Coordinates of C-alpha atoms and ligand atoms in Angstrom, one line a residue:
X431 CA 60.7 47.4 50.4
X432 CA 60.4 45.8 47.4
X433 CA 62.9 42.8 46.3
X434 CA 65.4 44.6 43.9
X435 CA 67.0 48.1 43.9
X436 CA 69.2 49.8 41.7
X437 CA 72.4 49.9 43.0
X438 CA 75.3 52.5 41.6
X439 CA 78.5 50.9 42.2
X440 CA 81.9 53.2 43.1
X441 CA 82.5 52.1 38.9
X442 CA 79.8 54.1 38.0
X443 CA 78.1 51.5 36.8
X444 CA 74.4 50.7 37.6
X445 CA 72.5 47.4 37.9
X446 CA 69.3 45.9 39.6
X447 CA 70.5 43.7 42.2
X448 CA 68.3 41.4 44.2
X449 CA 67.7 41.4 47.8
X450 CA 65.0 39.0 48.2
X451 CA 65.1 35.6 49.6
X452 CA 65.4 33.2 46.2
X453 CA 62.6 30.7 46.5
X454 CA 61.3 28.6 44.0
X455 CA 62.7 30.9 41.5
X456 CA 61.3 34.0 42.7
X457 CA 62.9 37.0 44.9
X458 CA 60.7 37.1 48.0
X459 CA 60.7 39.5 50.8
X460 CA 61.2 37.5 54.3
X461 CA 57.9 36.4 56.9
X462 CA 58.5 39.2 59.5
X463 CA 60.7 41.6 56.7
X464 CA 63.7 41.7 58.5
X465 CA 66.9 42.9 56.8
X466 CA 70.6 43.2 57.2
X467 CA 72.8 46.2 56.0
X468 CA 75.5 45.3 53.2
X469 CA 78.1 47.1 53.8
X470 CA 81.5 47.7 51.5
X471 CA 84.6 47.1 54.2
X472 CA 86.8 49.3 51.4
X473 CA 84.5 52.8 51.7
X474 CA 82.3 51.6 55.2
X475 CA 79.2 52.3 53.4
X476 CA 76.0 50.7 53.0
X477 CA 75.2 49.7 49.2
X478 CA 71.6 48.3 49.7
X479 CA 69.6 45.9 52.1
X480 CA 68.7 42.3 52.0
X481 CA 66.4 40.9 53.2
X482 CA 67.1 38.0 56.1
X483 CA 65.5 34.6 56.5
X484 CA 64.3 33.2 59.6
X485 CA 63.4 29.4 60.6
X486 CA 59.9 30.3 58.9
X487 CA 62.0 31.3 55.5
X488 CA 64.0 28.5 55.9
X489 CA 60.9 26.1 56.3
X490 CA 59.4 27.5 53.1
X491 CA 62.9 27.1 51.2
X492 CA 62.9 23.9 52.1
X493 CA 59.8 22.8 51.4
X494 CA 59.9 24.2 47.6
X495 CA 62.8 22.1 47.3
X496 CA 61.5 19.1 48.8
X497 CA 58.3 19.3 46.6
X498 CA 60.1 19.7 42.7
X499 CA 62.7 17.1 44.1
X500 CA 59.8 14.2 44.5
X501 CA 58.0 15.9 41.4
X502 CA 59.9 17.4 38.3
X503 CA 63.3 17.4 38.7
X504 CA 63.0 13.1 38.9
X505 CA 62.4 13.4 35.6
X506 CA 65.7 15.3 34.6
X507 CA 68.0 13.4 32.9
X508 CA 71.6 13.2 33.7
X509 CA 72.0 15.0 30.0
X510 CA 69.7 17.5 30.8
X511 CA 71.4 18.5 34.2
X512 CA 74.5 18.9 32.6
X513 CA 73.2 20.9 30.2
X514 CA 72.1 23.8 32.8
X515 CA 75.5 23.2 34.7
X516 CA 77.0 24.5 31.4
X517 CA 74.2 27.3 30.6
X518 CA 75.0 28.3 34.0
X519 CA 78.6 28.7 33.3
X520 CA 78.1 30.3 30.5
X521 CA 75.8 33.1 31.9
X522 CA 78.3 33.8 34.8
X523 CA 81.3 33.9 31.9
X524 CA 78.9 36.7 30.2
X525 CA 78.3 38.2 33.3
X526 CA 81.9 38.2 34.9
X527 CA 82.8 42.6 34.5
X528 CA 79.7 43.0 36.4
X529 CA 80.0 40.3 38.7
X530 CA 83.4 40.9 39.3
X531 CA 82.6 44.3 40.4
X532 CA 79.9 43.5 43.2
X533 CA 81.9 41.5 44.4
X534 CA 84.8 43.9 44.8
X535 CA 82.1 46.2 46.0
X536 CA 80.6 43.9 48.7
X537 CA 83.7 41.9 50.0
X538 CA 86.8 44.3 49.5
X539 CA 88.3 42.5 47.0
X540 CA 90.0 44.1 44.7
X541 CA 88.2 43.7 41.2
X542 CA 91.0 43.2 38.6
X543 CA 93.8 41.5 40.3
X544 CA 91.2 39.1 42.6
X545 CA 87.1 39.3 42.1
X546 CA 87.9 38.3 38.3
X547 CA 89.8 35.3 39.2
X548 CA 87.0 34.2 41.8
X549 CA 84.5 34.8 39.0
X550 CA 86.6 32.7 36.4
X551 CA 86.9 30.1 38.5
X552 CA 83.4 30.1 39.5
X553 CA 82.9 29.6 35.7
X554 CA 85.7 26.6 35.5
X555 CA 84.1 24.7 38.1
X556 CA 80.4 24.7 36.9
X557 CA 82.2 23.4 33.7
X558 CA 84.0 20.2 35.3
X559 CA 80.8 19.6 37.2
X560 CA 78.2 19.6 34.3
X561 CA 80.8 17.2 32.8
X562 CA 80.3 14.7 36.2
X563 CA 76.7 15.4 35.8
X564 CA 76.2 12.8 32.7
X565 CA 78.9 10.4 34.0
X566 CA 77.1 9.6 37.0
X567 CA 76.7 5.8 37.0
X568 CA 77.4 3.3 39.2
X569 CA 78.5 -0.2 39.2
X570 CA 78.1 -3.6 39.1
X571 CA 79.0 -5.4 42.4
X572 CA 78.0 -8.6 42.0
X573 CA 76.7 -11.3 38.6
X574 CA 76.9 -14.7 39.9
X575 CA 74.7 -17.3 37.9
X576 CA 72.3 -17.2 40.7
X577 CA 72.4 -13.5 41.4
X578 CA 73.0 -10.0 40.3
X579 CA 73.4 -6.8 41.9
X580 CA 74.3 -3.4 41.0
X581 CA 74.9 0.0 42.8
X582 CA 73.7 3.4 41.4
X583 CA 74.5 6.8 42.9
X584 CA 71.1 8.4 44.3
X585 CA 71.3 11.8 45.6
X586 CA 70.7 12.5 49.0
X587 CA 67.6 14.8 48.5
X588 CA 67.5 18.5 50.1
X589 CA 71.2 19.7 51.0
X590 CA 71.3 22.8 53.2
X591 CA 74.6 24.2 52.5
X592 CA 76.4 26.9 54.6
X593 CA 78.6 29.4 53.3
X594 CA 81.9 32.0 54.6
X595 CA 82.3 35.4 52.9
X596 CA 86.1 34.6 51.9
X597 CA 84.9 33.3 48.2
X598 CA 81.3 34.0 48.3
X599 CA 81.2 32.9 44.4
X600 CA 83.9 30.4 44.9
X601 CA 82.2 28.8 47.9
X602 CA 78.8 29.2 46.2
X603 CA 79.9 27.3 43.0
X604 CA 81.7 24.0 45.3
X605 CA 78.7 23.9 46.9
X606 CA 76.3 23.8 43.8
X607 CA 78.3 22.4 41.0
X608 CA 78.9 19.2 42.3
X609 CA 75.5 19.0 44.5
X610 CA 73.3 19.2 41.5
X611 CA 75.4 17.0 39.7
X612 CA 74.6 14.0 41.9
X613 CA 70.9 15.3 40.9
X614 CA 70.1 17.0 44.4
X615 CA 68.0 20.0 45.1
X616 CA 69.7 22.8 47.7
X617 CA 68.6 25.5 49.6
X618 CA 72.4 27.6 50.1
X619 CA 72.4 29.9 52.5
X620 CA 74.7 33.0 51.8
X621 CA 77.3 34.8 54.5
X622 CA 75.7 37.4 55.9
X623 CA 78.8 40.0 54.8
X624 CA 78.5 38.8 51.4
X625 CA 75.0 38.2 49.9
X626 CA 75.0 40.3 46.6
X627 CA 77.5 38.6 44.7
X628 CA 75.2 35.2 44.7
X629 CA 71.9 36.4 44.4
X630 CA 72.7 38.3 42.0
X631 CA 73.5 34.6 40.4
X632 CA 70.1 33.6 41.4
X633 CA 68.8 35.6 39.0
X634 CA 71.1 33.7 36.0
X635 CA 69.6 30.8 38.0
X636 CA 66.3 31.8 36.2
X637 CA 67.8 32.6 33.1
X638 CA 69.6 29.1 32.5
X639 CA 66.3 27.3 32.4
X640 CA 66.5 25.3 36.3
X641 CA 63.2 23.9 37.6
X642 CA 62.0 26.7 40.8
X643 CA 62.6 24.9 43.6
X644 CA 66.0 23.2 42.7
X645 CA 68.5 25.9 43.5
X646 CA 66.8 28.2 46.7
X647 CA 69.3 31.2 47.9
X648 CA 68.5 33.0 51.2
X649 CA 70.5 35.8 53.1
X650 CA 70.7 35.3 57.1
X651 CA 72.5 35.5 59.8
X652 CA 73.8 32.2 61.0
X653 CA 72.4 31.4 64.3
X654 CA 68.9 32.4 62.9
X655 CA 69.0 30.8 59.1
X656 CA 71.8 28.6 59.4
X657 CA 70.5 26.8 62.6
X658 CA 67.2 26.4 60.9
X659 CA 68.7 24.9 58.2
X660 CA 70.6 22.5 60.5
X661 CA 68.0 21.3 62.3
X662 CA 65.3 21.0 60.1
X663 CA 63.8 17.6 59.9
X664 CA 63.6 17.8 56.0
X665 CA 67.0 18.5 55.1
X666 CA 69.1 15.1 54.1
X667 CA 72.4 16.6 54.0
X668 CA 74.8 19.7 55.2
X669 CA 77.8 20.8 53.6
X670 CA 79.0 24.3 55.4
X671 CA 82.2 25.5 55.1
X672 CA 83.4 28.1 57.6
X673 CA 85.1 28.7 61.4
X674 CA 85.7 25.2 63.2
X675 CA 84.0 26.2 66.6
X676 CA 80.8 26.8 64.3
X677 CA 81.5 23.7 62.6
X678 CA 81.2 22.1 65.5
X679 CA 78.3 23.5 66.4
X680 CA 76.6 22.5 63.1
X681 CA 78.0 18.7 63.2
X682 CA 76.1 18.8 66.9
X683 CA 72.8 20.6 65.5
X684 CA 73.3 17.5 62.6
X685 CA 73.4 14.9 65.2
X686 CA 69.9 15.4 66.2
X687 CA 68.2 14.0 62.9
X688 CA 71.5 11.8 61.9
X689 CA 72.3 14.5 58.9
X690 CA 74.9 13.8 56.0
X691 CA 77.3 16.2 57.1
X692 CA 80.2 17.5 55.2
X693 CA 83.0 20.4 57.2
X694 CA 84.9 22.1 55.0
X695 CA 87.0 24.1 58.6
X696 CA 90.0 26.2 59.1
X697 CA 93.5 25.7 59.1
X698 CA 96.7 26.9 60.3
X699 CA 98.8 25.5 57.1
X700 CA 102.8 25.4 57.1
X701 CA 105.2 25.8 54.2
X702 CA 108.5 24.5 54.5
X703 CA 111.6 25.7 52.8
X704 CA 114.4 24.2 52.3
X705 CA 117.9 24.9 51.3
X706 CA 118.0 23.0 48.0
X707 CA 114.8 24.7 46.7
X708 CA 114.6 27.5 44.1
X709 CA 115.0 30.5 46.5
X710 CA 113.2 33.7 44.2
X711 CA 110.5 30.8 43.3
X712 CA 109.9 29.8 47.2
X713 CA 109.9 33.7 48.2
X714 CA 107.1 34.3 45.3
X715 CA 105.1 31.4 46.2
X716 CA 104.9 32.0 49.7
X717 CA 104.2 35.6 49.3
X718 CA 101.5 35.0 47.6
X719 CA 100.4 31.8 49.7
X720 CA 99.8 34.0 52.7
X721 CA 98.5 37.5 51.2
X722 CA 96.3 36.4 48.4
X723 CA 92.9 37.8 49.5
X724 CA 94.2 39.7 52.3
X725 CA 95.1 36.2 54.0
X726 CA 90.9 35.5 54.3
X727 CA 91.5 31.9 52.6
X728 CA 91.2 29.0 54.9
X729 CA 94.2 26.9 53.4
X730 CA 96.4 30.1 53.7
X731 CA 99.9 29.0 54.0
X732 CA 100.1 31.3 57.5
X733 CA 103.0 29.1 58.9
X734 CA 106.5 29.6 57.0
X735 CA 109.4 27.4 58.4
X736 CA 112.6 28.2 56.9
X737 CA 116.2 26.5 56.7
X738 CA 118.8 28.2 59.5
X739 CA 121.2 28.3 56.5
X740 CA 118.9 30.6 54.2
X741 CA 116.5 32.5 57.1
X742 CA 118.3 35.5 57.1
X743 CA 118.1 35.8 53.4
X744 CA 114.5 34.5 52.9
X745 CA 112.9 36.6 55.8
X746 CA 114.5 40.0 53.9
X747 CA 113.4 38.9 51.0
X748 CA 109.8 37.9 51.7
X749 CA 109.6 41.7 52.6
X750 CA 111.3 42.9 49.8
X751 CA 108.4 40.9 47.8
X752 CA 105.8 41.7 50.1
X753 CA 106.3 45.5 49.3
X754 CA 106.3 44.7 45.8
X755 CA 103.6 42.7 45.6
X756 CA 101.1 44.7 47.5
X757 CA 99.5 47.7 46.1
X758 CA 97.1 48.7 49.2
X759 CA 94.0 50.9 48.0
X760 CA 90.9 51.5 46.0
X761 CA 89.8 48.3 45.1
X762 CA 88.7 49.4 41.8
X763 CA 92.1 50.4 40.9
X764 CA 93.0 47.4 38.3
X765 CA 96.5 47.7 39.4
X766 CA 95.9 47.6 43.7
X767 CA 96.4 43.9 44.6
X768 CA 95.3 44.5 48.1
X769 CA 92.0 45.2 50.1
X770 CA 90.4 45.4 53.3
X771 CA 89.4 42.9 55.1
X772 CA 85.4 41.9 54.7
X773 CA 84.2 43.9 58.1
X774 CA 85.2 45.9 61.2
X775 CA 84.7 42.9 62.9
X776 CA 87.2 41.0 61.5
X777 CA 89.3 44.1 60.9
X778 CA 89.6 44.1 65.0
X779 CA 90.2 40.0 64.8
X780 CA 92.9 40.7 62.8
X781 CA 94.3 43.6 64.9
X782 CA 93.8 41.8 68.2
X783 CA 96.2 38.7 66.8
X784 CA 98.4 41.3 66.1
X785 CA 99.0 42.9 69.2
X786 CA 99.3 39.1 70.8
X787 CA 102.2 38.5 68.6
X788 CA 103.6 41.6 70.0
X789 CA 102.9 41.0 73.0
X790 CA 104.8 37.5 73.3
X791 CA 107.9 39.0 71.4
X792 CA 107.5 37.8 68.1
X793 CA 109.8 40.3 66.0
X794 CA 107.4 42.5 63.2
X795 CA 109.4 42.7 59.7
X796 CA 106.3 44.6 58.1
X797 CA 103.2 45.8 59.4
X798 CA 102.0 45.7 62.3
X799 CA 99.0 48.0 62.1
X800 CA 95.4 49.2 60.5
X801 CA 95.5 51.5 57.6
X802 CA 94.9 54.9 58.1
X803 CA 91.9 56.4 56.8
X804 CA 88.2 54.9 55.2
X805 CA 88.1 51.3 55.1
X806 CA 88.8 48.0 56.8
X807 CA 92.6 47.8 55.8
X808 CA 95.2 45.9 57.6
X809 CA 98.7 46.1 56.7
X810 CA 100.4 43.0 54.9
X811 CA 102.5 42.1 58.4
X812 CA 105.0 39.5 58.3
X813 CA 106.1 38.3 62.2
X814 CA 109.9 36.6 62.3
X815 CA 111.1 34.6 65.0
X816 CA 108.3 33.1 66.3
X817 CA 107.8 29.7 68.5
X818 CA 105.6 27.4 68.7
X819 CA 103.3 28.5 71.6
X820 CA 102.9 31.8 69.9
X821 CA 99.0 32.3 69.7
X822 CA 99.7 33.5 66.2
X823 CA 101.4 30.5 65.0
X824 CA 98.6 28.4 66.8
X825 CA 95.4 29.9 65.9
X826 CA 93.9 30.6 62.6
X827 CA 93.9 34.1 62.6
X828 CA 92.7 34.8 58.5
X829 CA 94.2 37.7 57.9
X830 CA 97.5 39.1 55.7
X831 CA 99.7 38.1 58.6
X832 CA 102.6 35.3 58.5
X833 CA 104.5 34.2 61.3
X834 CA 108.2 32.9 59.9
X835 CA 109.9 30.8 61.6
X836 CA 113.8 28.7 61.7
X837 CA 114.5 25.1 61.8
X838 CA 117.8 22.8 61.0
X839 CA 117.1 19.3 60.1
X840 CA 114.2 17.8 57.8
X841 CA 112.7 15.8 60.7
X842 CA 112.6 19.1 62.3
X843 CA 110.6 20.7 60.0
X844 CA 108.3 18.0 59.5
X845 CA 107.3 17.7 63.0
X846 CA 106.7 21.5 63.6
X847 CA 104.4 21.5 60.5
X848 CA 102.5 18.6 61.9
X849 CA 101.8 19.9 65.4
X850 CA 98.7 21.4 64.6
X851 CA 94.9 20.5 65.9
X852 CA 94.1 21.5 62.2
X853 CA 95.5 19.5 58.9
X854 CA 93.9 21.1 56.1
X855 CA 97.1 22.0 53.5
X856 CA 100.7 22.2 53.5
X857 CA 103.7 23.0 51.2
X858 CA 107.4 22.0 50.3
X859 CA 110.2 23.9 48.3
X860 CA 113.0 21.8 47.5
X861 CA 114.8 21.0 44.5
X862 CA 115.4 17.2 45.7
X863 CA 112.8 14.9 44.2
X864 CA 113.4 12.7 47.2
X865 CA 112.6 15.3 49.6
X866 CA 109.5 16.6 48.0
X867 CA 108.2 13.3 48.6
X868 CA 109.5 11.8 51.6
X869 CA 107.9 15.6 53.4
X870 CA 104.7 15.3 51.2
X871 CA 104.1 11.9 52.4
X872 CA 104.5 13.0 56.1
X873 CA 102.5 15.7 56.4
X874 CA 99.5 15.5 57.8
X875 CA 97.3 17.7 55.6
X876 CA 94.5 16.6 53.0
X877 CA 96.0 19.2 50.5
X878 CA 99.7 19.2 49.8
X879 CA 101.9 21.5 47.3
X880 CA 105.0 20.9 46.2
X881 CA 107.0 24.2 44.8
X882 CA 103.7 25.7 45.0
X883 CA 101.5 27.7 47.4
X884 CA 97.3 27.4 47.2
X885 CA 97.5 26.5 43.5
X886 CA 93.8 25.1 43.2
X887 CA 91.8 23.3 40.8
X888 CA 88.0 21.7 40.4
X889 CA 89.7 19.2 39.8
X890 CA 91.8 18.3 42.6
X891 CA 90.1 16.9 45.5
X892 CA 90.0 19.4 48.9
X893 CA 89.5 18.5 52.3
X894 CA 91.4 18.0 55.9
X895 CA 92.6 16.0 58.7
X896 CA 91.6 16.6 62.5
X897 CA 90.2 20.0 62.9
X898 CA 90.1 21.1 59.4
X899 CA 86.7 19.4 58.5
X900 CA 84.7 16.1 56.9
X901 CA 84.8 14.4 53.6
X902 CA 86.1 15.9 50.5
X903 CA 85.5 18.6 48.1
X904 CA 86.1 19.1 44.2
X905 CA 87.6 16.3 42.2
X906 CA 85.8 13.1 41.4
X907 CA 85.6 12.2 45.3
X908 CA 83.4 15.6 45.5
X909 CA 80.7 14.3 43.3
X910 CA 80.6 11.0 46.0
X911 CA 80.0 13.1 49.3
X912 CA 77.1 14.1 47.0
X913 CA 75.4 10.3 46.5
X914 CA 73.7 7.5 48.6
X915 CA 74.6 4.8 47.6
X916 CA 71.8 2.1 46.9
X917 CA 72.3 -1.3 46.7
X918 CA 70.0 -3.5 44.5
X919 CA 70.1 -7.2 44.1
X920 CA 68.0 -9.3 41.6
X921 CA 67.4 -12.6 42.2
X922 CA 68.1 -15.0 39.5
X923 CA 67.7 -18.5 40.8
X924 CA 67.7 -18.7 44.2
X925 CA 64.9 -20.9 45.3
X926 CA 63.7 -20.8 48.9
Ligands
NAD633 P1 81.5 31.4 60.7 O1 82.0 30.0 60.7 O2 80.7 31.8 61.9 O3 80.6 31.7 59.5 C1 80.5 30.9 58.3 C2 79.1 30.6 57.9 O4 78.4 29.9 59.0 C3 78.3 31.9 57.7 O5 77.4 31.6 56.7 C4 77.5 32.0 59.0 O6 76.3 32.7 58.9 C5 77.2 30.6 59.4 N1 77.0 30.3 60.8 C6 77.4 31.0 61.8 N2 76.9 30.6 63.0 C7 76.1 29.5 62.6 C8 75.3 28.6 63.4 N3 75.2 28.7 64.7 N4 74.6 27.7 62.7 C9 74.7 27.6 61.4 N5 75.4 28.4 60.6 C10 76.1 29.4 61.2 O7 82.7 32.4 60.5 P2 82.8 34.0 60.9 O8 82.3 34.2 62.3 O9 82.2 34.8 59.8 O10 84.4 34.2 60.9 C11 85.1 33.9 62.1 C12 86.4 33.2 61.8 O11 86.1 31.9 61.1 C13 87.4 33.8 60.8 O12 88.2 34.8 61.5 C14 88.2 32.7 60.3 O13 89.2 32.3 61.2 C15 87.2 31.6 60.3 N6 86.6 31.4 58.9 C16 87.1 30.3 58.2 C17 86.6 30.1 57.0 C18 87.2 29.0 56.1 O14 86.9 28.9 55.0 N7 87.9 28.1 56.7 C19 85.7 30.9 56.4 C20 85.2 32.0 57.2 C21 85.7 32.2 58.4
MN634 MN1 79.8 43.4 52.5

């Protein structure tokens, strides 16, 4: 097999897509030439194979990045960095028709209403990141007569970073923007689902002008290429973003040679409306908060508590909007708004959760069941009258389904919210100023919206209490989980 193939996607349009490993700037087939079978969850068949890295492939990744890390890329200014952080950006922009539809192709999202967004974004956040890259400094700590010291922001070295399929562009970009903006070398290994998207990347990788070696992109299943990555003696740091139990698992693999470790984990996020709020606004907002991406976004707001006063009305009308809103089908129809989910696997997740909520009496509003026909489709399903030891209002279950619940008071609300192992976002509708923030300062949740719903910026910093993860994403504090910070002290006039 050779380390490209022309792929025809359901657009008609052709390409050459890569499905090497990406090492030192060159697609190469894996040590022992296994693959894995990309599938599309929309049509259930295979668009092309990739090749699969293994703890040998992982060793050779790694040790291209260690060797232009101690070599040429030391010589990179901070100027020079940002400037392929914005050529970068600018090839993806070029790119984004094309990208946007392998994406659609290989993840089931559909290409106008959702894989041009994730592109777009992918583009925005290379931008705010090459404008870090030339700001990193560091500071002056101490300049007593006798004294001086000062601090500068050295990057940790190799980072193995671990990412889902939810946003394989998305997740791909918060994991390199900021990473080789604190002037680190990576070796990103790709969801297995969801390679094509990103190595297709790769190649604009070559095309911006980085040094081989600073940016390596392997395929591979996770308890082959992902542990290898974990435990390999040579990696400084680990940022992975995915399920908690395998965050765990990670964070223990970490332990072994004292890794850097960022968690980026799930959540089970709640969305509180209250009486006072904007009602057609809060009905929108949460809509969409829940059923963007077919619900596969880990700060889905998948817990909706409502006001006893306006639950009636809000739980009809969340299904009025929820048929609206979702056009199932063909994901390269520019007006369908809704795909399948990324496999059969988590098709059946999805399905299984379902039948739980059943099961312990929840009442179904809408949905309830698998499309009919070709394809990994689930049915937007909104669950009313649930309780709190529902499995589906306790476990992330990443899929379009929302469990709606009623409260009366505000201290209510605030405590349901918070009773949750996880605490990575949460959101408020109300039109009192005073409410907004006297609940936005109680929740426990490292991303809060108020009259909003998973409104996201590279700007705005991303991470979670308890269960949800380690350290922070995006924002300024995201360039930080990226540094070391050295310490250096001069000695003026101290005589011994
Ligand atoms: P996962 O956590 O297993 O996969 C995420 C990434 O981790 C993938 O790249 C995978 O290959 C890798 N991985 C898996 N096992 C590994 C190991 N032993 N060592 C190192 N890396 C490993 O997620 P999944 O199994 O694809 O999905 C299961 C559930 O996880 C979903 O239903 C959802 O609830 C949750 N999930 C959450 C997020 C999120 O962003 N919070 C993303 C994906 C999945
Ligand atoms: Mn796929």
């Amino acid at each position: 097999m050779t380390t490209s193939s022309t792929v025809k996607l359901p657009n008609g349009v052709e390409y050459i897509q890569p499905t090497g490993l990406f090492i030192n700037n060159e697609f190469v087939q894996s040590t022992k030439g296994e693959t894995i079978k990309v599938i599309n969850p929309a049509t259930e068949e295979e668009i092309v194979q990739v090749y699969a890295a293994d703890a040998t492939d992982v060793d050779l990744a790694v040790k291209a990045a260690r060797k232009v890390f101690t070599t040429v890329w030391k010589n990179y200014s901070v100027d020079d960095i940002s400037r392929l952080l914005y050529k970068l950006a600018d090839l993806v922009e070029r790119d984004a028709e094309l990208l946007s539809a392998i994406e659609a192709a290989d993840s089931g999202k559909p290409r106008a209403q959702n894989a041009l967004g994730d592109v777009q974004s992918t583009v925005h956040l290379f931008r705010y990141f090459a404008g870090w890259a030339d700001k990193r400094s560091g500071t002056v700590c101490e300049n007593d007569p006798e004294k001086f010291a000062y601090v500068v922001h050295e990057p940790h070295g190799v980072c193995g970073q671990i990412i889902p399929w939810n946003y394989p562009l998305g997740m791909a970009s918060w994991k390199i923007g900021p990473a080789i903006a604190a002037g680190n070398v990576i070796v990103l290994k790709l969801a297995e689902n969801t390679p094509l998207s990103v190595l297709y990347v790769a190649k604009l990788i070559v095309e911006a002008g980085f040094p081989p070696g600073v940016i390596n992109i392997i395929n591979g299943y996770g308890s082959v290429a992902g542990s290898a990555l974990c435990t390999h003696p040579d990696v400084d740091k680990i940022a992975f973003t995915g399920s908690t139990v395998t965050g765990s698992l990670v964070m223990k693999m970490c332990a072994e040679t004292l890794k850097n470790l960022t968690l980026e984990c799930g959540g089970k996020s709640p969305l509180l409306v209250f009486e006072d709020c904007d009602f057609q606004e809060a009905v929108k907002w949460a809509h969409n908060g829940i059923m963007s991406n077919m619900g596969q976004n880990c700060s889905a707001t998948s817990r909706i508590y409502v006001q006893e006063s306006i639950y009636d009305k809000f739980v009809e009308a969340l299904k009025e909007q929820t048929i609206k809103e979702s056009k199932v089908g063909d994901v390269f129809d520019d007006t369908v708004t809704h795909g399948p989910q990324v496999s059969a696997v988590q098709q059946q997740r999805v399905l299984s959760y379902i039948e739980k909520g059943k099961e312990e009496g929840a009442r179904v509003v809408l949905g309830g069941h698998a499309v009919s026909g070709k394809g990994f489709y689930v049915e937007p399903t909104i669950f009313a009258d649930v309780e709190d030891n529902m499995t589906i209002v306790r476990e992330e279950i990443f899929g379009p389904v929302v469990c709606v619940g009623k409260f009366k008071t505000e201290e209510e609300a605030i405590a349901r919210a918070n009773d949750t192992t996880y605490g990575l976002a949460a959101g408020v509708f109300s039109g009192s100023i005073a409410r907004s923030l006297r609940v936005a300062r109680a929740f426990r949740a490292g991303t809060v919206w108020v009259n909003s719903a998973n409104l996201e910026s590279p700007k705005v910093p991303f991470g979670g209490f308890g269960m949800s993860g380690i350290g922070t994403e995006l924002g300024e504090y995201g360039l930080d989980i990226y540094s070391v910070k050295k310490a250096i002290t001069v000695n003026i006039g101290i005589k011994l």
